Coordinates of C-alpha atoms in Angstrom, one line a residue:
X82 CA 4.9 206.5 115.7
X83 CA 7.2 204.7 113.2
X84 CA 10.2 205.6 111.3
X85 CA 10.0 208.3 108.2
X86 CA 11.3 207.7 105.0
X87 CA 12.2 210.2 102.2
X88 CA 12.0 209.5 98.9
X89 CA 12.8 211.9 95.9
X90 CA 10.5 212.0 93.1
X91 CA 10.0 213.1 89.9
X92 CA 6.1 212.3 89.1
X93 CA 4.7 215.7 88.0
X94 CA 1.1 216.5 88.1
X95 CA -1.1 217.1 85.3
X96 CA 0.3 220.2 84.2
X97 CA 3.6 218.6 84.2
X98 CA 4.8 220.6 87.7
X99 CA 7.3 218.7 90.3
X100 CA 6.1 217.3 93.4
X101 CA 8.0 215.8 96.4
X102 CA 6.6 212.5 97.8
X103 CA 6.9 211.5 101.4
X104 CA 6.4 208.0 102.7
X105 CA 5.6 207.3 105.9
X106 CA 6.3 203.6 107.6
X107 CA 4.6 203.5 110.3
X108 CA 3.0 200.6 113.0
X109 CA -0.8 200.2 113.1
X110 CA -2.1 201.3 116.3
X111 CA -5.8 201.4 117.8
X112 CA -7.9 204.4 117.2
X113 CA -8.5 206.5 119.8
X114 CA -11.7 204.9 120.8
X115 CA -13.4 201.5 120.5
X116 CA -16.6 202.8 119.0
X117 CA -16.8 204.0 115.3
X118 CA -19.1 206.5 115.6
X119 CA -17.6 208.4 118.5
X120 CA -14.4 208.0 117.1
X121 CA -15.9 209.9 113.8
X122 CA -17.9 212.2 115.8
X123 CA -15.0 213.0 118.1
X124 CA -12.9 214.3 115.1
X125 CA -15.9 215.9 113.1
X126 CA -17.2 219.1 114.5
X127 CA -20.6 220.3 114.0
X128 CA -19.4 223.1 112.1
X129 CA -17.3 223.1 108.9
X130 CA -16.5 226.7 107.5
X131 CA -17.5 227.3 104.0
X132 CA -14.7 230.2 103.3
X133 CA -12.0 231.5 104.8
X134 CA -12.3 235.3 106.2
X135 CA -9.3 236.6 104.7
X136 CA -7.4 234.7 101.4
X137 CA -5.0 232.0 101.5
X138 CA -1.6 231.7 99.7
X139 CA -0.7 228.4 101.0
X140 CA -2.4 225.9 103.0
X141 CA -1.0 225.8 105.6
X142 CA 1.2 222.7 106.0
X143 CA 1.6 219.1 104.8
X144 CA -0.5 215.9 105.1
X145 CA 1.9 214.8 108.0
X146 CA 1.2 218.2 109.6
X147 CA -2.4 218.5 108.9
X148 CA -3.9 215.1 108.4
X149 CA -1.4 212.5 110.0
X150 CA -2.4 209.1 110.2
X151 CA -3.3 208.7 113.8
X152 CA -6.4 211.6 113.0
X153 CA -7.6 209.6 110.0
X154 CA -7.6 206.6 112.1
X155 CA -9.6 208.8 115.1
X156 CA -12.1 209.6 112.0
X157 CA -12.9 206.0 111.5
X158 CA -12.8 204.4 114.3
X159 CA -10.4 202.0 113.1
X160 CA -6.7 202.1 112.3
X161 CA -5.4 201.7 108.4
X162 CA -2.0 200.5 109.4
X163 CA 0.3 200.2 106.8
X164 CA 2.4 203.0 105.3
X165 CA 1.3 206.4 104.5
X166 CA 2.6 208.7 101.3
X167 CA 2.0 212.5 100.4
X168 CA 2.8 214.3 97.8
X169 CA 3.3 218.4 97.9
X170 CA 2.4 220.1 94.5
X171 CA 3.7 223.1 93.1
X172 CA 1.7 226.4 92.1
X173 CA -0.4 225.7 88.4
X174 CA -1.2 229.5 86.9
X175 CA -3.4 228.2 84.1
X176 CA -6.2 226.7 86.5
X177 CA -5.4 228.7 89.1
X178 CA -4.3 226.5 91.9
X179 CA -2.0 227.5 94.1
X180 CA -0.8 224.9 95.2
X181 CA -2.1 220.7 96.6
X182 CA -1.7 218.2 99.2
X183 CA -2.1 214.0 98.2
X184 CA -2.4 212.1 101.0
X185 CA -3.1 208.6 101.0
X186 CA -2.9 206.0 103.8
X187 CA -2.9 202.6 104.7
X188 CA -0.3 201.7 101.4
X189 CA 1.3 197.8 101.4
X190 CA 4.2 197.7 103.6
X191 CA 7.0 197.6 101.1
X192 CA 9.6 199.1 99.1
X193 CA 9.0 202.8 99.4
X194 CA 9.7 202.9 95.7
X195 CA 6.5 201.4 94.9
X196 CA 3.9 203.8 96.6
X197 CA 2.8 205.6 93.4
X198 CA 1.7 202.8 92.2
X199 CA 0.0 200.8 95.2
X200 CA -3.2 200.9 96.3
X201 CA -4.4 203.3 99.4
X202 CA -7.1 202.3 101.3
X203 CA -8.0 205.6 102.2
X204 CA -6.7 208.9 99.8
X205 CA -7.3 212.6 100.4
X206 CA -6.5 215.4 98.2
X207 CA -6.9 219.5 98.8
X208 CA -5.9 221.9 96.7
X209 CA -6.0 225.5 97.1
X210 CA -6.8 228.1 94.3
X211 CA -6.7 232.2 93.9
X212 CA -9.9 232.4 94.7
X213 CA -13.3 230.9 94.8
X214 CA -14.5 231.0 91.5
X215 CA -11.7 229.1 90.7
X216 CA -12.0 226.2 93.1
X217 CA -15.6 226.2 92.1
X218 CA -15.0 225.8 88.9
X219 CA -12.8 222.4 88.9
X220 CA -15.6 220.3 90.4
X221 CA -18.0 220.0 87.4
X222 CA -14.7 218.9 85.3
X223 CA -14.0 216.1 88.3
X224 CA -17.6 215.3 88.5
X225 CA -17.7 215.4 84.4
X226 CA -14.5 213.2 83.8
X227 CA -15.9 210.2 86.3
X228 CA -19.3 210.2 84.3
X229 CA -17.5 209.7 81.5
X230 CA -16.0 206.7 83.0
X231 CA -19.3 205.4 84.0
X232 CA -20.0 206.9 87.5
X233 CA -22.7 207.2 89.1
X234 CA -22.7 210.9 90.5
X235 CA -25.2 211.6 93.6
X236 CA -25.7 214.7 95.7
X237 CA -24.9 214.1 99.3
X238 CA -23.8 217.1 102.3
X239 CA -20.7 217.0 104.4
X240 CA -21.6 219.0 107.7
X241 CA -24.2 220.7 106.0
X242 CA -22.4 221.7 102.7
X243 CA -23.0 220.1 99.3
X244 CA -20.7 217.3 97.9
X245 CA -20.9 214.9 95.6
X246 CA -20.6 210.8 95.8
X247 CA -18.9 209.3 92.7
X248 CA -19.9 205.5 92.8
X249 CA -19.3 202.8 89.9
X250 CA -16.7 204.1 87.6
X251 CA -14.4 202.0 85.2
X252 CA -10.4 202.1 84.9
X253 CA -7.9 202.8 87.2
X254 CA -8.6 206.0 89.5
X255 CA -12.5 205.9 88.8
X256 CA -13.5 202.5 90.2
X257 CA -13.1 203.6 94.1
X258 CA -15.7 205.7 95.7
X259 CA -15.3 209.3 95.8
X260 CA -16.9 212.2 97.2
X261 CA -15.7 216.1 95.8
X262 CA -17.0 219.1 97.3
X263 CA -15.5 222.6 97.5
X264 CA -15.4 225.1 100.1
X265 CA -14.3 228.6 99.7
X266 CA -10.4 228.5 98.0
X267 CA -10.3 224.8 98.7
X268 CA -11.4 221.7 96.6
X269 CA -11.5 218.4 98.6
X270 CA -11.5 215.0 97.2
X271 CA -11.8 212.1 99.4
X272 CA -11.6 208.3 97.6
X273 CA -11.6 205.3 99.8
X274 CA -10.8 201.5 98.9
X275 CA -14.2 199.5 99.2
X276 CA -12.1 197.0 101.0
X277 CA -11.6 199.7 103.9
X278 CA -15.3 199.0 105.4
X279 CA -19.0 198.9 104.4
X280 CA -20.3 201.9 105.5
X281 CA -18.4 204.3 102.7
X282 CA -20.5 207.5 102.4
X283 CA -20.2 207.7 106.4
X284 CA -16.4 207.2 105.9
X285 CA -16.0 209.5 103.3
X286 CA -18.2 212.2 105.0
X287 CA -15.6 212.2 107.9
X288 CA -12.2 212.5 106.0
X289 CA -13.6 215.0 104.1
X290 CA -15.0 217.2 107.1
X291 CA -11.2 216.6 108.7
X292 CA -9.8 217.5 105.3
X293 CA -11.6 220.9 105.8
X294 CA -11.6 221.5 108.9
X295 CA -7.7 221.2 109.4
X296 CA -6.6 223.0 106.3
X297 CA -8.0 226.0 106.5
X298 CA -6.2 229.2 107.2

């Protein structure tokens, strides 16, 4: 599928905790079908679970594991290409979280060096918290802190459960569409460059419903 790259790294999260970064370089290849929409249906089921029946304590692999590029191509009928990069946080007591996955896709090809700072065209985070209260609780902050940055902030459903679309935000990390929702332990955030495709809700909807559906217990 390409060749993998390692790259040790020092950026921390918010809470100042080490992470390890992973790029991937990788050739673009077709998605799995020709068709958008069965591609995205193909790799969205009808049902998402809302909670897990018994609690977490890790999810349960990385973003190459879980959510490697060739599913998030399936998801949207169209391949990325490029390079992909993940990041693997550590455990932050104070909010709760357990720990979180970054993974963002179709990067520049380039100096692995310079994937922090390059745009994705497609980015997904989970994290997983102690319990559900907690996960609950971080989305009003997320949806709060785009506001801020003047977003737009819209009710929309991913397989049936409630998310929210974040549209027309200022400053880096705000300005790119992005739809938040929560299920059970797990927070999901899914952002995607405008420059990926026109039809962004639909796109987000899918990499979200993936997201869920493939880290859960």
């Amino acid at each position: 599928m390409g060749l993998l790259l390692i790259a040790s790294a020092c950026s921390t999260g918010g809470s100042g905790q080490p992470a390890k970064t992973v790029v991937v370089t990788r050739i673009a290849t077709a998605p799995a079908t020709t068709t958008a929409g069965t591609a995205a249906s193909s790799a969205t089921p009808s049902t998402t679970p809302s909670a897990t029946a018994t609690t977490m304590r890790e999810l349960p692999g990385t973003c190459d594991d879980l959510l490697p590029a060739a599913a998030i191509d399936t998801a949207l009928g169209r391949s990325l290409g490029g390079r992909t990069a993940f990041v693997v946080g550590l455990p932050e007591k104070d909010i709760g979280r357990l720990g979180y996955l970054n993974c963002r896709y179709g990067l520049p090809m380039g100096s692995a060096g310079s994937a922090a700072g390059a745009v994705a065209k497609a980015e997904i985070g989970v994290s997983l918290y102690k319990d559900q209260q907690s996960a609950a609780a971080r989305i009003p902050a997320t949806v709060d802190d785009y506001v801020s940055h003047g977003a737009n902030a819209s009710t929309t459903q991913v397989d049936g459960q409630a998310a929210t679309l974040l549209t027309g935000g200022t400053g880096a990390g705000y300005d790119e569409p992005t739809l938040v929702l929560t299920s059970g332990q797990r927070t999901v955030a899914v952002t995607v460059h405008e420059s990926a495709g026109a039809q962004t809700t639909k796109d987000l909807s899918a990499l979200a419903n993936l997201a869920l559906t493939h880290t859960g217990g």
